[in-house]
Tab-separated table of C-alpha atoms in Angstrom:
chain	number	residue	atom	x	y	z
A	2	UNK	CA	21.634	9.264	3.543
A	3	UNK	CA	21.735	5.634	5.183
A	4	UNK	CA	21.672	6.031	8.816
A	5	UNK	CA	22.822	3.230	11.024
A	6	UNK	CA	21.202	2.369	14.155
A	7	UNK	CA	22.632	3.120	17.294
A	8	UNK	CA	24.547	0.619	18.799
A	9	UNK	CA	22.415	-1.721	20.802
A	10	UNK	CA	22.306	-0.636	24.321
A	11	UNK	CA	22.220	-3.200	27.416
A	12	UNK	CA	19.211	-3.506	29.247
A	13	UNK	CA	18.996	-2.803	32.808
A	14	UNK	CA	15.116	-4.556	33.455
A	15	UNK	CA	16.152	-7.968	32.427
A	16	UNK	CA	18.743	-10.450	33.364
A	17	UNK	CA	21.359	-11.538	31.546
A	18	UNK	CA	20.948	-13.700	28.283
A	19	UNK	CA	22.525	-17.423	28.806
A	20	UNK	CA	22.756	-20.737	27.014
A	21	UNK	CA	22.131	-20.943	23.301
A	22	UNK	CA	22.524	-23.917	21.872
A	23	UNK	CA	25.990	-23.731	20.635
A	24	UNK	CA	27.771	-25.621	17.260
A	25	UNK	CA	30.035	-27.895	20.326
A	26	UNK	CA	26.496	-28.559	21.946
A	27	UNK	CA	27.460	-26.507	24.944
A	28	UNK	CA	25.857	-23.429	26.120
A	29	UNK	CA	26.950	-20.508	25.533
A	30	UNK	CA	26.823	-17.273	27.757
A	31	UNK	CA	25.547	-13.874	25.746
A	32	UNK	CA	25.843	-10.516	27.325
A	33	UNK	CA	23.135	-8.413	28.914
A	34	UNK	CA	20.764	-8.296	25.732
A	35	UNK	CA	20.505	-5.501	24.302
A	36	UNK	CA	17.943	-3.290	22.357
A	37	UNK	CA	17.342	-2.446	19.069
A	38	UNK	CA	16.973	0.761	18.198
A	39	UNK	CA	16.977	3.440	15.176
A	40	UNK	CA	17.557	7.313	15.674
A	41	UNK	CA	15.037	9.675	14.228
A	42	UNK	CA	12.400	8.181	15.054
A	43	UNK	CA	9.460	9.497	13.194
A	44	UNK	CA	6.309	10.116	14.506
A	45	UNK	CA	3.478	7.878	13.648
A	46	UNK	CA	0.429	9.456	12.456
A	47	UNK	CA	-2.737	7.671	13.373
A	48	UNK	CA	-4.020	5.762	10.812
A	49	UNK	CA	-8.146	4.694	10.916
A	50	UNK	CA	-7.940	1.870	7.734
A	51	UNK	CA	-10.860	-0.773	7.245
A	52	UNK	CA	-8.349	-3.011	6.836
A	53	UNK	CA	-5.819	-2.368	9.950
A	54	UNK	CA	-3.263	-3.944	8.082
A	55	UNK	CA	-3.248	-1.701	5.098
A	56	UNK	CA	-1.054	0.484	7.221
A	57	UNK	CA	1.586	-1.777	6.493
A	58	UNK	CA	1.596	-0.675	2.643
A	59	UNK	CA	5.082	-0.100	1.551
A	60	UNK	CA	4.941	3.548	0.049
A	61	UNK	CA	7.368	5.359	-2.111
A	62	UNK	CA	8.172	7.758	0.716
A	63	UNK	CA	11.640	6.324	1.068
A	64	UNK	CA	13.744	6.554	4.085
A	65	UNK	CA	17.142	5.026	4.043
A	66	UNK	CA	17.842	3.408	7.321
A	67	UNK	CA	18.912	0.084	8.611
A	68	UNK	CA	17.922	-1.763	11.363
A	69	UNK	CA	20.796	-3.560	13.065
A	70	UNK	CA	19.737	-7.906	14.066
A	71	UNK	CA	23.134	-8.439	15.167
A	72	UNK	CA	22.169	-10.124	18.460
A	73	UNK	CA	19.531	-12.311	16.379
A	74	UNK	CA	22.018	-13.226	13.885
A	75	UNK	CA	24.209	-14.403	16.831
A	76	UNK	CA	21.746	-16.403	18.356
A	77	UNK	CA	20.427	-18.554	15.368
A	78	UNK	CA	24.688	-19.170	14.701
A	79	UNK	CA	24.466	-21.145	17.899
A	80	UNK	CA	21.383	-22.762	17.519
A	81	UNK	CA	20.494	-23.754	14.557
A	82	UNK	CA	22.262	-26.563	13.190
A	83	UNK	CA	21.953	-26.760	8.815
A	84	UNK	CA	21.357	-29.990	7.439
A	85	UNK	CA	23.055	-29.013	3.890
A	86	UNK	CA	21.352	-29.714	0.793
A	87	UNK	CA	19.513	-32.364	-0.132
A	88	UNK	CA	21.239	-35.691	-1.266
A	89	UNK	CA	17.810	-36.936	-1.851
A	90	UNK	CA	18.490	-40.164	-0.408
A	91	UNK	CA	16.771	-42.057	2.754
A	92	UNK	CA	18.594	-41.309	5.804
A	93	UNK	CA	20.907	-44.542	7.120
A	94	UNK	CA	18.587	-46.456	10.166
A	95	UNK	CA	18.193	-45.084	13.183
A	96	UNK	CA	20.052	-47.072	15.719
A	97	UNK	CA	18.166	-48.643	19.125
A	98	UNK	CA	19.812	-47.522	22.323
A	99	UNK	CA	19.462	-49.560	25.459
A	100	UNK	CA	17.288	-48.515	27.519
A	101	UNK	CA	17.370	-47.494	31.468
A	102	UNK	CA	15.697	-50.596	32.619
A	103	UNK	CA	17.348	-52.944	29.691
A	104	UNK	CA	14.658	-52.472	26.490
A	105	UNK	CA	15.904	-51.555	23.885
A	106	UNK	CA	13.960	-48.194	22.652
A	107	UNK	CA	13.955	-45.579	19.673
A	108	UNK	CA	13.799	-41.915	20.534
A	109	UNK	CA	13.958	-38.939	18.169
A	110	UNK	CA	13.264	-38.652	14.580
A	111	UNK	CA	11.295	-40.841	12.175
A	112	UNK	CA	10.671	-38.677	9.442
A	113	UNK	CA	12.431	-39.563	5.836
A	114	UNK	CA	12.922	-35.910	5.978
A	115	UNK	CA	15.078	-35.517	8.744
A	116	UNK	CA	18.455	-35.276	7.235
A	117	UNK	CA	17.067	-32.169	5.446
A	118	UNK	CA	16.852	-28.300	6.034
A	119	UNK	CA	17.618	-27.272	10.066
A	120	UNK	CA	17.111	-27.985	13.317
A	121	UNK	CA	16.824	-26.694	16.646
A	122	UNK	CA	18.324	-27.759	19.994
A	123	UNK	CA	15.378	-26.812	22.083
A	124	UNK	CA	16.522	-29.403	24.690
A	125	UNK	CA	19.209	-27.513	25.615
A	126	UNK	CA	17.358	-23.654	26.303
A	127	UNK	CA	16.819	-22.508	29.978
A	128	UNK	CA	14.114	-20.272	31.267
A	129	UNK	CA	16.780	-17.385	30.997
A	130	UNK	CA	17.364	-18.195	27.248
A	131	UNK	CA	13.571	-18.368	26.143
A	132	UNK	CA	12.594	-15.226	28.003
A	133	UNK	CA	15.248	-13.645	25.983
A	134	UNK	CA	13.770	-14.490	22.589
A	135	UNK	CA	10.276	-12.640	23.878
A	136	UNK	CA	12.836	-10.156	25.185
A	137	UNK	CA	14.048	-9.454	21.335
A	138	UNK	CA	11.126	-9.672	20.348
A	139	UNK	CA	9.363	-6.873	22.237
A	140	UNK	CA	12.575	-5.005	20.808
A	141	UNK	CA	11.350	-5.223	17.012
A	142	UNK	CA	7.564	-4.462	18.409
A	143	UNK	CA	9.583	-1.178	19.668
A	144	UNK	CA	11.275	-0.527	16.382
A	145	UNK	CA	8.251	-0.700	14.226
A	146	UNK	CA	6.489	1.696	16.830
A	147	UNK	CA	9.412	4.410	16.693
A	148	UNK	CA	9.669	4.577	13.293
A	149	UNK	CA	7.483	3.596	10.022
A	150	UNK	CA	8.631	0.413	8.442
A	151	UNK	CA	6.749	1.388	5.230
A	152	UNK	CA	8.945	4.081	4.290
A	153	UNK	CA	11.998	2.007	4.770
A	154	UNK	CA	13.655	0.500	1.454
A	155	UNK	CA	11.797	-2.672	0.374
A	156	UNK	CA	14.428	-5.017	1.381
A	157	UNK	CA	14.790	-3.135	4.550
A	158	UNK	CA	11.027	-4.169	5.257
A	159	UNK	CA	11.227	-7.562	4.208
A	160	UNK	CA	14.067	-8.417	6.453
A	161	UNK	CA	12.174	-7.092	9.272
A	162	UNK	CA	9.058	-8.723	8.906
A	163	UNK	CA	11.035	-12.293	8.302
A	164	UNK	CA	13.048	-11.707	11.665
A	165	UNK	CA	9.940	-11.077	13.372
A	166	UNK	CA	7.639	-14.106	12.150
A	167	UNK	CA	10.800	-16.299	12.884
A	168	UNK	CA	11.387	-14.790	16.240
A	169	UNK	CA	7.733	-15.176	17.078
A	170	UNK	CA	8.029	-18.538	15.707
A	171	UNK	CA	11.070	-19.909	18.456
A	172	UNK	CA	9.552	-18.074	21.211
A	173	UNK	CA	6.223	-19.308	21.418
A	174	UNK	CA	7.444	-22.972	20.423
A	175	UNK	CA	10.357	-22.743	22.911
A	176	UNK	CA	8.161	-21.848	25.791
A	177	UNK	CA	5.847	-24.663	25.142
A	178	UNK	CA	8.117	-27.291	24.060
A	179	UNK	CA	7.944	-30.905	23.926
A	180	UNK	CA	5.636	-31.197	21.784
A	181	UNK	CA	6.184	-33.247	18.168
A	182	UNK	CA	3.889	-30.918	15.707
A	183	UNK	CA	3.617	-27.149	15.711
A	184	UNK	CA	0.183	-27.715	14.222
A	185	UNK	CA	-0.916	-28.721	16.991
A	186	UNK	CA	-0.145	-26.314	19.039
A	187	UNK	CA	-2.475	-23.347	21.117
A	188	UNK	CA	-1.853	-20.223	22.352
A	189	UNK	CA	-4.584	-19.196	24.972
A	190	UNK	CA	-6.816	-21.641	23.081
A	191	UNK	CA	-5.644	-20.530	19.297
A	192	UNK	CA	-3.828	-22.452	16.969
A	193	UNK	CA	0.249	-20.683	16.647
A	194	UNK	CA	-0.211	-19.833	13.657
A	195	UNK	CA	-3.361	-17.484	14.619
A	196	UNK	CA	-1.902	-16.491	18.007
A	197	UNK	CA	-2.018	-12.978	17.798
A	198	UNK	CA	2.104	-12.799	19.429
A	199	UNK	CA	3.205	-9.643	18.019
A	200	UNK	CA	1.417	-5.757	18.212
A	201	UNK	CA	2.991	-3.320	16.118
A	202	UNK	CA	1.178	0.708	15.442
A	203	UNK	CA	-2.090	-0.998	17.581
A	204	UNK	CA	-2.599	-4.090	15.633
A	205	UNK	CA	-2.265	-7.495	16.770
A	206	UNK	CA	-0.897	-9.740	14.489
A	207	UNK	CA	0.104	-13.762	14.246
A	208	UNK	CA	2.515	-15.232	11.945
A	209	UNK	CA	-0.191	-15.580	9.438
A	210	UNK	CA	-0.532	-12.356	9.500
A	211	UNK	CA	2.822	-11.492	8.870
A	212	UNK	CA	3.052	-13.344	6.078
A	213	UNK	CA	-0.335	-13.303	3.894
A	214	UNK	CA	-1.754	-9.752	4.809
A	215	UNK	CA	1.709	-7.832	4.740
A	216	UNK	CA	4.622	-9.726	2.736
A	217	UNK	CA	2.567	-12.299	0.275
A	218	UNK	CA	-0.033	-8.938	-0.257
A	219	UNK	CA	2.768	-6.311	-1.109
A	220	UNK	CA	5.518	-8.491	-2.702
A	221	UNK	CA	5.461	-10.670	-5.991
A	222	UNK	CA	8.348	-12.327	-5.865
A	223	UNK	CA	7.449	-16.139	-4.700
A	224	UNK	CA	11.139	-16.295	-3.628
A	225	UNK	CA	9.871	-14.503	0.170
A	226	UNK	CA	8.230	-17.798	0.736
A	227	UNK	CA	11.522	-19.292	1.850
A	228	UNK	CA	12.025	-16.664	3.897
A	229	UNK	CA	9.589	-17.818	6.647
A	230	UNK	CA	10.195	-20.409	9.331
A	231	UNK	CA	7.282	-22.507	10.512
A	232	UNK	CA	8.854	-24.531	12.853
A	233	UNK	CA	8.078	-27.785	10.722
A	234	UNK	CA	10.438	-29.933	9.048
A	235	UNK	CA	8.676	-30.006	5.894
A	236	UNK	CA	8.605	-26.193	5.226
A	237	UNK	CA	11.531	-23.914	4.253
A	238	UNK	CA	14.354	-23.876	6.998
A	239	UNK	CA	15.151	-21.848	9.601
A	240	UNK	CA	18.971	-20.430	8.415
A	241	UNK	CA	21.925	-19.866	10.540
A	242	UNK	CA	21.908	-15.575	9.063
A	243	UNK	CA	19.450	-12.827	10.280
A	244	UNK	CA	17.695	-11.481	6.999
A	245	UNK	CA	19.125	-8.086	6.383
A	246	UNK	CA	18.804	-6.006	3.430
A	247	UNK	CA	22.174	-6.808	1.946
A	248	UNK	CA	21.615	-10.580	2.308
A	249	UNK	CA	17.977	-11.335	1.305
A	250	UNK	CA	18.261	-12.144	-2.385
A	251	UNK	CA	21.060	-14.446	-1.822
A	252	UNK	CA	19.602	-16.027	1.419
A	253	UNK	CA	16.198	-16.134	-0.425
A	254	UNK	CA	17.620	-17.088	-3.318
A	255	UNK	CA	19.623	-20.432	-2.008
A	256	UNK	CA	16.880	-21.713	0.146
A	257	UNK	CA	14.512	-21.387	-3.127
A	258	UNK	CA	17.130	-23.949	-4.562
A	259	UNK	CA	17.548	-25.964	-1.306
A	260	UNK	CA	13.985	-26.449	-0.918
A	261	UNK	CA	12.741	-27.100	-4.993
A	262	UNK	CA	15.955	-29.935	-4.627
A	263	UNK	CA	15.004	-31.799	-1.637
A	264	UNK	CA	12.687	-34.621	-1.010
A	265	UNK	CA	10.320	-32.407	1.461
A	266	UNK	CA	9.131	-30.473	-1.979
A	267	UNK	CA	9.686	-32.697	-5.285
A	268	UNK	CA	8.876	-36.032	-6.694
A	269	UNK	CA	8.713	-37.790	-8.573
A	270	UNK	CA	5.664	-40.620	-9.100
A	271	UNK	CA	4.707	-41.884	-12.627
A	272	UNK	CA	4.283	-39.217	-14.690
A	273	UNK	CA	3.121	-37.206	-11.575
A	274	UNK	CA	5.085	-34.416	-10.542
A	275	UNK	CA	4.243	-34.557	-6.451
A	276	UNK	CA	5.227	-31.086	-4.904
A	277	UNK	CA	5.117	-29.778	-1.195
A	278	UNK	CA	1.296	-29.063	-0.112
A	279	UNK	CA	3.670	-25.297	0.841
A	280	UNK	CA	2.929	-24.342	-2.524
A	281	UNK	CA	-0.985	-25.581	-2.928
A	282	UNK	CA	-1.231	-22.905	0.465
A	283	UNK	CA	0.513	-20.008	-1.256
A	284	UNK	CA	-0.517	-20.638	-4.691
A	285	UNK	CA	-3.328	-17.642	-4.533
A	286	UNK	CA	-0.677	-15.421	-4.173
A	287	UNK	CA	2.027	-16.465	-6.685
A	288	UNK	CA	0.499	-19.774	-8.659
A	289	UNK	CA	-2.899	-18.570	-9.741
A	290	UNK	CA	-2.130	-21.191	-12.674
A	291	UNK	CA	-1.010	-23.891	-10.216
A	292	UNK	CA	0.210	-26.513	-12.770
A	293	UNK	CA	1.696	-24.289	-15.504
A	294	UNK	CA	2.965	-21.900	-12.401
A	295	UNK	CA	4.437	-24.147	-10.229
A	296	UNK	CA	6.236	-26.197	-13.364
A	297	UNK	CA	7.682	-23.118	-14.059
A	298	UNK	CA	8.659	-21.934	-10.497
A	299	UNK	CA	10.024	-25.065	-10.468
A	300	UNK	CA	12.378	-25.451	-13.279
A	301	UNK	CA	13.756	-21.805	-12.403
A	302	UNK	CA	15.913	-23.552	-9.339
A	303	UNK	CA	15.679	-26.918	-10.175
A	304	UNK	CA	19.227	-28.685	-10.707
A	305	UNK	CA	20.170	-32.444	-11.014
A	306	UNK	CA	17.822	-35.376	-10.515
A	307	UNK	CA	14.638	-32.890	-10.338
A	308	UNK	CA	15.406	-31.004	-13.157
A	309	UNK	CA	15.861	-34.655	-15.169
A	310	UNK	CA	12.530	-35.765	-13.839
A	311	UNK	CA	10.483	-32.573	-14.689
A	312	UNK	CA	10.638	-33.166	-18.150
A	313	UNK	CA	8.793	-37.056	-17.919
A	314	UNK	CA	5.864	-35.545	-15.912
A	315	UNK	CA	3.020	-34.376	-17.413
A	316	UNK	CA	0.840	-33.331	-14.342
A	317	UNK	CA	1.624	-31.912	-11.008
A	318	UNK	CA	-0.183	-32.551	-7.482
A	319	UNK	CA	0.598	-31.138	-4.041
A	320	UNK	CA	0.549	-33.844	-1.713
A	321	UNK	CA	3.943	-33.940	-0.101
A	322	UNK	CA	3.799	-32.258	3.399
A	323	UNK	CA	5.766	-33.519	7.135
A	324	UNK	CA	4.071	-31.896	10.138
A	325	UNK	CA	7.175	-32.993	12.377
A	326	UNK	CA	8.687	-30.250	14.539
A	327	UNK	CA	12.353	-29.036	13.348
A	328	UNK	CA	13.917	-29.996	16.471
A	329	UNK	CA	16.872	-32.448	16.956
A	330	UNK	CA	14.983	-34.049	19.977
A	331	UNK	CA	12.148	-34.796	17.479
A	332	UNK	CA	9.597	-32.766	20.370
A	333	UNK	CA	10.746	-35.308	22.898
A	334	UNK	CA	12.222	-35.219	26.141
A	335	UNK	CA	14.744	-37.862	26.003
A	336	UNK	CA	14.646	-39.731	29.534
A	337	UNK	CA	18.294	-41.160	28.485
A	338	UNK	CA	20.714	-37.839	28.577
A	339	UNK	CA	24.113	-38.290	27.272
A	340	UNK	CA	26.591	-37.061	29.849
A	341	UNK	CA	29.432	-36.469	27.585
A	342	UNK	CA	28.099	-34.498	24.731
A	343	UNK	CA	26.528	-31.860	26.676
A	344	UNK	CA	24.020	-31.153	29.802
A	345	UNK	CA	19.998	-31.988	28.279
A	346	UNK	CA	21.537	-33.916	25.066
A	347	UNK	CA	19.580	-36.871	24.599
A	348	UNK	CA	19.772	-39.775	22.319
A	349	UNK	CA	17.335	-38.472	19.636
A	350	UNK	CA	19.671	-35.714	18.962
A	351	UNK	CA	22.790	-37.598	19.546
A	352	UNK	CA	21.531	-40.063	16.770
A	353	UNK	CA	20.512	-37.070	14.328
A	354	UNK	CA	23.784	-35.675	14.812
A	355	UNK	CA	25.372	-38.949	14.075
A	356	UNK	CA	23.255	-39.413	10.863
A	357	UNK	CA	24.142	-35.737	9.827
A	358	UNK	CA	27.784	-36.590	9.896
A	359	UNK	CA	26.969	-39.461	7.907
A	360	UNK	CA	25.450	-37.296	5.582
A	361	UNK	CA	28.537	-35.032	5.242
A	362	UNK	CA	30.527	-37.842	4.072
A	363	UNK	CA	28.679	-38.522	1.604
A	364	UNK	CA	28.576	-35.019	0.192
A	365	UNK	CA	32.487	-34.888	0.361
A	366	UNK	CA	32.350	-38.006	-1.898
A	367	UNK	CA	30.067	-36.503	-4.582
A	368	UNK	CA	32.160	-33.564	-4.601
A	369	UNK	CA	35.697	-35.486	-4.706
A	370	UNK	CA	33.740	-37.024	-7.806
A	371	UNK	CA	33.034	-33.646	-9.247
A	372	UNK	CA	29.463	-33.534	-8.675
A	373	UNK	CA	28.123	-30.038	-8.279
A	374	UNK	CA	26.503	-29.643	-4.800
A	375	UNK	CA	24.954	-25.933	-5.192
A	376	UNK	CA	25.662	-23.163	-7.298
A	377	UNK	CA	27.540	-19.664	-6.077
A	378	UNK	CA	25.011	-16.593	-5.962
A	379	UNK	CA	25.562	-13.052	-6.098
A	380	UNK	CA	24.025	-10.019	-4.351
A	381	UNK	CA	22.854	-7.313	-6.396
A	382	UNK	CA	25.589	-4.022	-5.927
A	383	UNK	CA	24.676	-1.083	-6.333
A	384	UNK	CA	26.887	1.540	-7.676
A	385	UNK	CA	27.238	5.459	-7.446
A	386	UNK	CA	24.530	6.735	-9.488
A	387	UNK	CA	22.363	4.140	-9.453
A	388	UNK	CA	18.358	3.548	-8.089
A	389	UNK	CA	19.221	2.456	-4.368
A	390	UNK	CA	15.492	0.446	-4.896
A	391	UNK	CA	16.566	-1.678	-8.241
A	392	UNK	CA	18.265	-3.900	-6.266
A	393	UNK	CA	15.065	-3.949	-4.102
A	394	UNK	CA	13.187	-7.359	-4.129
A	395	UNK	CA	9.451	-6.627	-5.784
């Protein structure tokens, strides 16, 4: 029997939740926020492992319950902002804005890869707003300590431990922001993506973590490498749905295509298939073949101009890679604010926005020409009778 978490109950030791980056570029007010929770708990047995993470194993002890990331899935509506698909074209030139004291200057963006995959408005976040992502956070620390994630329904994990990287992910870059490269970045002296953010059953973990010692270690489907947001514009994007169990093969599925498609992963150079340095990083885990792997990886989502180019290369090499953040400030504080399009907006994001709508038009254009823009993907049902887990991603 599924069993649906109670609803999420406000919480009396913090303040309110206010100003996410709303789709007008206003802020918008959230209630109290609230706290995740699943009833029957079960009791966690302590576990002494040589490897602390091997607790993590997903067993076949099955437990059907949900976990309920309404409030997440209502935060990343109003702040991410989607990019679309890839037209795999240069974005139009930035335009120079005249500056306070009568230069003319160029703020935001330079990367050719701009106009793909999402963005963030940190900008426009408050102190309230960015305590409440550590606030939600603690929350799904709570979860995994009440119950035991590894006897919840594959999917069930997965979703979970992809809301939690990307939660971890816009906290700790939120609460140090500007700043143009998340490489770059320390936490108490260690690089983000070894900060030890999260604790869940006694052991620390960092988004690394998260993803090579519990989701690349237990799942085989190279598909969950969309699923994680590094906070980069190069990498997979950040998507405007929490991950639940119903939606993670389509969600996982359609960033798979957006990413193979775009200009941040493929192309083409001679008879040199160049791919995103992403898959050189995971290829122990899914491309132990790289070439032959990857080709084939490839080819599975590949649709227009890069499936037409795969066939005249003969030899693939990561080298493709953008270390810019996936913000629409470009990790600057704009000293120029624009006073009509909303309190914090500066030019760098005006100008993205503006570039972005220029993008759109184009899109219509294809598509008023007939041009197929994506394909339509369906999630796996299943019926009375059948194995709840068949649908489950492997």
């Amino acid at each position: 029997m599924t069993i649906t978490p109670a609803r999420l109950k406000p919480s009396h030791a913090k303040a309110a939740l206010t100003a996410l980056f709303s789709l007008t570029l206003a802020f918008a007010a959230l209630p109290d926020p609230a706290r995740a929770q699943l009833s029957g708990a079960q009791t966690l047995a302590d576990e002494a492992e040589t490897d602390p993470f091997a607790i993590f194993t997903p067993t076949t002890d099955r437990v059907d319950r949900t976990i309920d990331y309404e409030i997440w899935d209502f935060a990343l509506k109003n702040l991410v902002v989607s990019m679309g698909p890839s037209l795999r074209q240069k974005p139009v030139s930035k335009v120079s804005t005249q500056g306070e004291r009568g230069s003319r200057v160029r703020s935001g963006h330079s990367s050719r890869f701009r106009n793909e995959g999402s963005m963030l408005a940190f900008s426009l976040l408050d102190q309230n707003a960015i305590d409440s992502f550590a606030e939600y956070r603690e929350d799904l620390e709570r979860v995994a300590n009440q119950i035991d994630i590894t006897r919840l329904p594959r999917n069930e994990q997965l979703a979970f431990w992809f809301n939690l990287h990307n939660v971890m992910m816009v906290e700790q870059i939120a609460l140090n922001w500007p700043f143009r490269q998340p490489r770059t970045l320390l936490i108490d002296g260690v690089p983000l993506d070894e900060a030890k953010v999260a604790t869940i059953r006694g052991v620390a973990m960092s988004p690394r973590d998260i993803r090579e010692r519990i989701v690349y270690t237990h799942w085989r489907d190279p598909r969950v490498i969309y699923g994680f947001w590094r906070g980069e514009i190069g990498g997979p994007a950040l998507l405007r749905d929490a991950f639940t169990a119903e939606n993670i093969d389509r969600l996982l599925t359609q960033e798979a295509e957006y990413y193979v498609n775009s200009m941040r992963a493929t192309e083409k150079r001679g008879d040199t298939l160049h791919v995103a340095t992403l898959y050189e990083e995971v290829s122990a885990f899914f491309f132990p073949s790289f070439e032959q792997d990857i080709r084939a990886h490839i080819e599975d989502y590949a649709t227009g101009k890069v499936l037409g180019f795969l066939g005249r290369t003969t030899r693939v090499e990561a080298s493709i890679r953008e270390w810019d953040i996936a913000d629409m400030s470009g990790g600057r504080r704009d000293s120029i604010a624009l006073t009509n399009a909303g309190a914090g907006l500066g030019t760098g994001a005006a100008e993205l926005l503006r570039q972005r709508a220029i993008k759109i038009q184009r899109l219509r254009r294809r598509m008023k020409k007939g041009e197929r823009t994506g394909r339509v993907y369906f999630t796996p049902l299943v019926l009375p009778g059948d194995d709840p887990a068949a649908a489950d991603i492997q």
